[in-house]
Amino acid sequence: MQPLQPTLPLFSSALLSSSALSSLATYNTPHDLLAVPTSSTETSVFRQWKPDGAAIAVGWSDGGYGIYDGGTGRAVSEGRVGGVGNGEWRLDLHPPAEEYEEEDIAEERAVRGFGWEVHVSGGERRTGRPLKGLLEEGEMDAEVWAEGEEHQGLGKSGIEGLKSRLADLPRAIAVMDVTKVLPRLSALPAHGLRGGADGSRFGTKAATDAAFETKGEDDAGTADVLFVYTEAGEVQVLLDETVPIGIFELASKPLLHASHPQSSTHAFLSQTQSEQIQLHTQILRLEVLGGALLHTTSRDTTRLSNILAYVLQTLRCTTHDYSTSLALPTRLIQNISLTLSESFPPQGDLIHNLTHLAVTGTFKSALLEWLSDIVKEPGHKRWDAAITTLYSNIQNHMFVHLLPALDRLSIAVTSLHGHAKYHDGAAVFDVPAQLFTNILEGIDALRIVAYKILTICMREWALWRTFSKWLRVMIDVSIAGPGSKTALELEEKETGALDHGAVMEYVGEVLMGSQLADYVTILSDFGGAVGSKEACFAHPVVHAQSHDATLEAIERAAREDAPRSVPERDQAVVNLRAIAVSLAGHVRVAMERLGVWQGRLLEKPSLPVTVKSVVGGKMRDMRMLSYGGGESQVALLSTEDGRLRLSAGLSATQGGESASIDTIGEALDARFMDDRTAICLCRHQDGFCLLAINPPPSALPPAEPASDHRALHHFPADAAFQPASLIVGGREGKEVVVVFSGDGRSWRTYDLAAGLRGVGDGAEDEGWDDEEGEEMDVR
């Protein structure tokens, strides 16, 4: 009787309408999620989940990349390799256009892959109780604590624990996020504005909340590092997924990346044009990257960038809402103004006609025809809705959006300013404090103007409500016929309660042009791109910006004898968009200087080590093995001419050892499962099979002799499913293997843990209890 072929329990299977790119598939171990791009997508790489499964990184063929929430798919951040500080300088609120690249350069910028690791600096991650409620368990005064005496059941161990937590007080204060006590920022309604990337980032409450999510205080002491590497070997390093801290280059085309949470070394495998395989290592200064200083600066830098984008989008929406809301009133006013200008004999302008009507109650012919035939009741309703929407939206933008955002922006910049002042003259944070002082001045100037705009809105809106009620009465009178009984009854009933002084004030000061125009509209001859940073700050409008200049201009505008419109000399320093352009410029200068400082935190990568044993082979998987305080080493799986090869002991100083691994038939693909076991897909004369390479002895059936491998699963040769590649994932004790078909149209997920325990058809039920198995051997 022929022995029964081993099979693994089938978890799931899938059939796609288009081919999947199995080489770019990646498995989310914490949440058991599989990300598989299809041939219809345009991703150049779709390769890396964050170790905790909370996010996934996606790279594009043009050098761009995105970080997406692992649960919702919502965009968390976007960037471009080598894009820090690039782009033109502009005198408007349009986002800087990226510099054009030739097609061959763009191909070299294509994202090749990612390396993502969450390192813990200084040993164990801090998981102690928060400082809040630190002394809740028993009362203790400073004298008792200092003497180390026992107190009411606290005991010596409790006192020592208390001392340990109090020793963390400086760090806890340094990473404290005071913005947690503030309400969250509101979403920005576009009202028809084509907002681009920033519009989608802040268009919904969920997206807005996600944009301002930052690492918690308990994450200080960890270094969340993301490497993004391109076809040309350019590697960008980001902290907390969003903060670029530097770029370095590899000497050849990168293939694979490996890291370990307890090691400061990251390994890159690359291939030269002569097909030589090289190993590069990059050592991170975890004590710096995970320290309180870089944690707070990266948090505040991220917040600075995101809140500035929110502020600029708010100002775009403000200008858009102002111009669109006035479209209908402007058309109605232009209609009567044109009629009055062409009338003979002359009947004066619109202000004269409305003032005459308010004082005497007498209609001139052109005004009577305009009110009764053009404006009428529907026109008045639309006019009233437009003006009400105008003041309502602008008030919301100032009070609900801009001012709260400026408060948060001030907190972030003040924190950075404090670090700069404290470390003034030291290399630990060599960013001049003046850069942040300039930003704070711009924030204060925007805040002053925002309050002025709120004052104008309240005054003009109150005047409009009175004018709108009077205008409605005049429309009804004009339709009923001036002097008629109905008209006289309307006038007697309605106009007596109206404030005619407010009506005349609105007609004389607001009707033909709101004071808001000087503050929210675009200045003439100010906008477009400029050649350089120097040209931007040398522009007269930008050069004139300062907090003192804005404050003096607002104070002059508040005087009783001040003209209704802002004088030309003050227009630049009270215009929201002009102030914002200056603010954005100062933020960009500070961010570039912060990038230079952060770039110094990276050491140069080691000189490449040639891996001579795998020339001509195809690299399948690489894994870093950490041996406590010793040098981290790398293990490599490759295939060549159907043979599986394991290279181990690779490091920055050693070429390691290599050996061929016995398999059943031709080795098609292989992946590491853990430090001691690999899974290999093979093709032989009877079909396909999955092998466990170098399993621990307890995983082998008693009758099976010691071997480099053990058969886990058999695929019949005549089956419709023809396996070609695999990936391995899953938590410890719940490992799975995902096998893809050769055409990429289907995949199957098998219970790998069951097979390694000896559970399944054709296998003995042997438990795998050897938790202290040996590291992978090289034979």
PDB file of C-alpha atoms in Angstrom, residues 271-434:
ATOM      1  CA  GLN A 271      23.299  43.557  -6.661  1.00  0.00           C
ATOM      2  CA  THR A 272      25.915  45.217  -8.856  1.00  0.00           C
ATOM      3  CA  GLN A 273      25.753  45.514 -12.633  1.00  0.00           C
ATOM      4  CA  SER A 274      28.121  42.528 -12.837  1.00  0.00           C
ATOM      5  CA  GLU A 275      25.546  40.545 -10.745  1.00  0.00           C
ATOM      6  CA  GLN A 276      27.711  40.437  -7.655  1.00  0.00           C
ATOM      7  CA  ILE A 277      25.729  40.273  -4.423  1.00  0.00           C
ATOM      8  CA  GLN A 278      26.791  42.732  -1.715  1.00  0.00           C
ATOM      9  CA  LEU A 279      25.792  43.215   1.918  1.00  0.00           C
ATOM     10  CA  HIS A 280      25.593  46.742   3.361  1.00  0.00           C
ATOM     11  CA  THR A 281      24.913  47.523   7.002  1.00  0.00           C
ATOM     12  CA  GLN A 282      23.617  50.752   8.505  1.00  0.00           C
ATOM     13  CA  ILE A 283      23.987  51.283  12.253  1.00  0.00           C
ATOM     14  CA  LEU A 284      21.430  53.523  13.943  1.00  0.00           C
ATOM     15  CA  ARG A 285      22.119  55.527  17.068  1.00  0.00           C
ATOM     16  CA  LEU A 286      19.141  54.198  18.972  1.00  0.00           C
ATOM     17  CA  GLU A 287      20.017  56.098  22.134  1.00  0.00           C
ATOM     18  CA  VAL A 288      19.487  59.290  20.109  1.00  0.00           C
ATOM     19  CA  LEU A 289      16.661  58.173  17.827  1.00  0.00           C
ATOM     20  CA  GLY A 290      14.710  56.826  20.783  1.00  0.00           C
ATOM     21  CA  GLY A 291      15.594  59.625  23.193  1.00  0.00           C
ATOM     22  CA  ALA A 292      13.217  62.231  24.545  1.00  0.00           C
ATOM     23  CA  LEU A 293      14.800  65.062  22.492  1.00  0.00           C
ATOM     24  CA  LEU A 294      14.303  63.457  19.095  1.00  0.00           C
ATOM     25  CA  HIS A 295      10.934  62.057  20.150  1.00  0.00           C
ATOM     26  CA  THR A 296       9.597  65.507  20.995  1.00  0.00           C
ATOM     27  CA  THR A 297      11.240  67.268  18.043  1.00  0.00           C
ATOM     28  CA  SER A 298       9.923  64.698  15.576  1.00  0.00           C
ATOM     29  CA  ARG A 299       6.459  64.934  17.137  1.00  0.00           C
ATOM     30  CA  ASP A 300       6.495  68.734  17.021  1.00  0.00           C
ATOM     31  CA  THR A 301       8.019  68.822  13.542  1.00  0.00           C
ATOM     32  CA  THR A 302       5.284  66.525  12.244  1.00  0.00           C
ATOM     33  CA  ARG A 303       2.666  68.614  13.997  1.00  0.00           C
ATOM     34  CA  LEU A 304       4.176  71.819  12.606  1.00  0.00           C
ATOM     35  CA  SER A 305       3.990  70.506   9.053  1.00  0.00           C
ATOM     36  CA  ASN A 306       0.467  69.113   9.373  1.00  0.00           C
ATOM     37  CA  ILE A 307      -1.034  72.121  11.175  1.00  0.00           C
ATOM     38  CA  LEU A 308       0.545  74.544   8.707  1.00  0.00           C
ATOM     39  CA  ALA A 309      -1.126  72.594   5.888  1.00  0.00           C
ATOM     40  CA  TYR A 310      -4.412  72.849   7.821  1.00  0.00           C
ATOM     41  CA  VAL A 311      -3.970  76.621   8.287  1.00  0.00           C
ATOM     42  CA  LEU A 312      -3.199  77.193   4.608  1.00  0.00           C
ATOM     43  CA  GLN A 313      -6.190  75.101   3.553  1.00  0.00           C
ATOM     44  CA  THR A 314      -8.366  77.135   5.928  1.00  0.00           C
ATOM     45  CA  LEU A 315      -7.227  80.359   4.270  1.00  0.00           C
ATOM     46  CA  ARG A 316      -7.874  78.918   0.808  1.00  0.00           C
ATOM     47  CA  CYS A 317     -11.395  77.996   1.913  1.00  0.00           C
ATOM     48  CA  THR A 318     -11.892  81.477   3.409  1.00  0.00           C
ATOM     49  CA  THR A 319     -10.990  83.250   0.188  1.00  0.00           C
ATOM     50  CA  HIS A 320     -13.060  80.801  -1.848  1.00  0.00           C
ATOM     51  CA  ASP A 321     -16.130  81.234   0.358  1.00  0.00           C
ATOM     52  CA  TYR A 322     -15.811  85.025   0.269  1.00  0.00           C
ATOM     53  CA  SER A 323     -15.625  85.228  -3.518  1.00  0.00           C
ATOM     54  CA  THR A 324     -18.322  82.637  -4.276  1.00  0.00           C
ATOM     55  CA  SER A 325     -20.798  84.032  -1.733  1.00  0.00           C
ATOM     56  CA  LEU A 326     -20.595  87.488  -3.280  1.00  0.00           C
ATOM     57  CA  ALA A 327     -21.166  86.246  -6.825  1.00  0.00           C
ATOM     58  CA  LEU A 328     -24.980  86.683  -6.812  1.00  0.00           C
ATOM     59  CA  PRO A 329     -25.086  90.010  -4.860  1.00  0.00           C
ATOM     60  CA  THR A 330     -22.406  91.392  -7.170  1.00  0.00           C
ATOM     61  CA  ARG A 331     -24.448  90.520 -10.265  1.00  0.00           C
ATOM     62  CA  LEU A 332     -27.585  92.169  -8.858  1.00  0.00           C
ATOM     63  CA  ILE A 333     -25.700  95.329  -7.881  1.00  0.00           C
ATOM     64  CA  GLN A 334     -23.920  95.500 -11.238  1.00  0.00           C
ATOM     65  CA  ASN A 335     -27.275  95.189 -12.999  1.00  0.00           C
ATOM     66  CA  ILE A 336     -28.817  98.243 -11.314  1.00  0.00           C
ATOM     67  CA  SER A 337     -25.564 100.194 -11.412  1.00  0.00           C
ATOM     68  CA  LEU A 338     -25.401  99.766 -15.175  1.00  0.00           C
ATOM     69  CA  THR A 339     -29.043 100.798 -15.535  1.00  0.00           C
ATOM     70  CA  LEU A 340     -28.530 103.910 -13.421  1.00  0.00           C
ATOM     71  CA  SER A 341     -25.405 104.908 -15.312  1.00  0.00           C
ATOM     72  CA  GLU A 342     -27.304 104.769 -18.625  1.00  0.00           C
ATOM     73  CA  SER A 343     -30.485 106.468 -17.396  1.00  0.00           C
ATOM     74  CA  PHE A 344     -31.480 109.916 -18.687  1.00  0.00           C
ATOM     75  CA  PRO A 345     -31.981 112.188 -17.030  1.00  0.00           C
ATOM     76  CA  PRO A 346     -29.371 110.916 -14.543  1.00  0.00           C
ATOM     77  CA  GLN A 347     -30.815 109.325 -11.410  1.00  0.00           C
ATOM     78  CA  GLY A 348     -27.605 109.016  -9.382  1.00  0.00           C
ATOM     79  CA  ASP A 349     -25.870 105.871  -8.248  1.00  0.00           C
ATOM     80  CA  LEU A 350     -27.251 102.971  -6.213  1.00  0.00           C
ATOM     81  CA  ILE A 351     -26.109 104.371  -2.860  1.00  0.00           C
ATOM     82  CA  HIS A 352     -27.860 107.687  -3.619  1.00  0.00           C
ATOM     83  CA  ASN A 353     -31.082 105.913  -4.658  1.00  0.00           C
ATOM     84  CA  LEU A 354     -31.225 103.622  -1.623  1.00  0.00           C
ATOM     85  CA  THR A 355     -30.397 106.447   0.777  1.00  0.00           C
ATOM     86  CA  HIS A 356     -33.097 108.605  -0.820  1.00  0.00           C
ATOM     87  CA  LEU A 357     -35.577 105.749  -0.481  1.00  0.00           C
ATOM     88  CA  ALA A 358     -34.673 105.128   3.194  1.00  0.00           C
ATOM     89  CA  VAL A 359     -35.059 108.835   4.093  1.00  0.00           C
ATOM     90  CA  THR A 360     -38.062 109.859   2.007  1.00  0.00           C
ATOM     91  CA  GLY A 361     -39.794 106.596   1.172  1.00  0.00           C
ATOM     92  CA  THR A 362     -39.898 107.702  -2.480  1.00  0.00           C
ATOM     93  CA  PHE A 363     -38.845 105.354  -5.312  1.00  0.00           C
ATOM     94  CA  LYS A 364     -37.011 106.540  -8.357  1.00  0.00           C
ATOM     95  CA  SER A 365     -38.123 104.790 -11.513  1.00  0.00           C
ATOM     96  CA  ALA A 366     -35.004 102.727 -12.177  1.00  0.00           C
ATOM     97  CA  LEU A 367     -34.804 101.517  -8.578  1.00  0.00           C
ATOM     98  CA  LEU A 368     -38.527 100.707  -8.552  1.00  0.00           C
ATOM     99  CA  GLU A 369     -38.216  98.597 -11.686  1.00  0.00           C
ATOM    100  CA  TRP A 370     -35.119  96.830 -10.326  1.00  0.00           C
ATOM    101  CA  LEU A 371     -36.780  95.890  -7.038  1.00  0.00           C
ATOM    102  CA  SER A 372     -40.090  94.790  -8.524  1.00  0.00           C
ATOM    103  CA  ASP A 373     -38.899  93.059 -11.698  1.00  0.00           C
ATOM    104  CA  ILE A 374     -35.297  91.927 -11.105  1.00  0.00           C
ATOM    105  CA  VAL A 375     -34.766  91.278  -7.409  1.00  0.00           C
ATOM    106  CA  LYS A 376     -38.294  90.347  -6.342  1.00  0.00           C
ATOM    107  CA  GLU A 377     -38.913  87.865  -3.524  1.00  0.00           C
ATOM    108  CA  PRO A 378     -36.862  84.927  -4.961  1.00  0.00           C
ATOM    109  CA  GLY A 379     -33.883  87.177  -5.649  1.00  0.00           C
ATOM    110  CA  HIS A 380     -34.031  88.629  -2.141  1.00  0.00           C
ATOM    111  CA  LYS A 381     -34.086  85.144  -0.591  1.00  0.00           C
ATOM    112  CA  ARG A 382     -31.053  84.090  -2.600  1.00  0.00           C
ATOM    113  CA  TRP A 383     -29.280  87.337  -1.777  1.00  0.00           C
ATOM    114  CA  ASP A 384     -30.000  86.938   1.927  1.00  0.00           C
ATOM    115  CA  ALA A 385     -28.856  83.292   1.874  1.00  0.00           C
ATOM    116  CA  ALA A 386     -25.609  84.230   0.116  1.00  0.00           C
ATOM    117  CA  ILE A 387     -24.684  87.007   2.567  1.00  0.00           C
ATOM    118  CA  THR A 388     -25.696  84.902   5.570  1.00  0.00           C
ATOM    119  CA  THR A 389     -23.566  82.038   4.267  1.00  0.00           C
ATOM    120  CA  LEU A 390     -20.669  84.437   3.690  1.00  0.00           C
ATOM    121  CA  TYR A 391     -20.487  85.705   7.255  1.00  0.00           C
ATOM    122  CA  SER A 392     -21.330  82.329   8.781  1.00  0.00           C
ATOM    123  CA  ASN A 393     -18.585  80.517   6.860  1.00  0.00           C
ATOM    124  CA  ILE A 394     -15.936  83.139   7.519  1.00  0.00           C
ATOM    125  CA  GLN A 395     -16.775  83.242  11.213  1.00  0.00           C
ATOM    126  CA  ASN A 396     -16.483  79.464  11.352  1.00  0.00           C
ATOM    127  CA  HIS A 397     -13.172  79.504   9.487  1.00  0.00           C
ATOM    128  CA  MET A 398     -11.736  82.049  11.908  1.00  0.00           C
ATOM    129  CA  PHE A 399     -13.216  80.859  15.199  1.00  0.00           C
ATOM    130  CA  VAL A 400     -13.594  77.094  14.677  1.00  0.00           C
ATOM    131  CA  HIS A 401     -10.699  76.366  12.325  1.00  0.00           C
ATOM    132  CA  LEU A 402      -7.973  79.006  12.204  1.00  0.00           C
ATOM    133  CA  LEU A 403      -7.657  80.158  15.819  1.00  0.00           C
ATOM    134  CA  PRO A 404      -7.607  76.640  17.370  1.00  0.00           C
ATOM    135  CA  ALA A 405      -5.055  75.568  14.753  1.00  0.00           C
ATOM    136  CA  LEU A 406      -2.870  78.585  15.548  1.00  0.00           C
ATOM    137  CA  ASP A 407      -2.993  77.665  19.239  1.00  0.00           C
ATOM    138  CA  ARG A 408      -1.706  74.172  18.483  1.00  0.00           C
ATOM    139  CA  LEU A 409       0.850  75.542  16.066  1.00  0.00           C
ATOM    140  CA  SER A 410       2.130  77.903  18.773  1.00  0.00           C
ATOM    141  CA  ILE A 411       2.528  74.996  21.190  1.00  0.00           C
ATOM    142  CA  ALA A 412       4.581  72.961  18.714  1.00  0.00           C
ATOM    143  CA  VAL A 413       6.795  75.885  17.698  1.00  0.00           C
ATOM    144  CA  THR A 414       7.255  77.029  21.299  1.00  0.00           C
ATOM    145  CA  SER A 415       8.473  73.547  22.215  1.00  0.00           C
ATOM    146  CA  LEU A 416      11.015  73.609  19.377  1.00  0.00           C
ATOM    147  CA  HIS A 417      11.997  77.155  20.332  1.00  0.00           C
ATOM    148  CA  GLY A 418      12.579  75.996  23.904  1.00  0.00           C
ATOM    149  CA  HIS A 419      14.878  73.197  22.770  1.00  0.00           C
ATOM    150  CA  ALA A 420      16.788  75.632  20.575  1.00  0.00           C
ATOM    151  CA  LYS A 421      17.234  78.101  23.446  1.00  0.00           C
ATOM    152  CA  TYR A 422      18.217  75.400  25.928  1.00  0.00           C
ATOM    153  CA  HIS A 423      20.796  73.834  23.580  1.00  0.00           C
ATOM    154  CA  ASP A 424      22.005  77.152  22.173  1.00  0.00           C
ATOM    155  CA  GLY A 425      25.581  76.754  20.988  1.00  0.00           C
ATOM    156  CA  ALA A 426      25.616  72.956  21.462  1.00  0.00           C
ATOM    157  CA  ALA A 427      25.804  70.366  18.704  1.00  0.00           C
ATOM    158  CA  VAL A 428      23.040  68.263  20.262  1.00  0.00           C
ATOM    159  CA  PHE A 429      20.423  70.576  18.704  1.00  0.00           C
ATOM    160  CA  ASP A 430      22.131  73.173  16.549  1.00  0.00           C
ATOM    161  CA  VAL A 431      19.044  74.882  15.114  1.00  0.00           C
ATOM    162  CA  PRO A 432      18.945  78.663  15.739  1.00  0.00           C
ATOM    163  CA  ALA A 433      16.120  79.801  17.999  1.00  0.00           C
ATOM    164  CA  GLN A 434      15.543  82.822  15.740  1.00  0.00           C
TER     165      GLN A 434
END
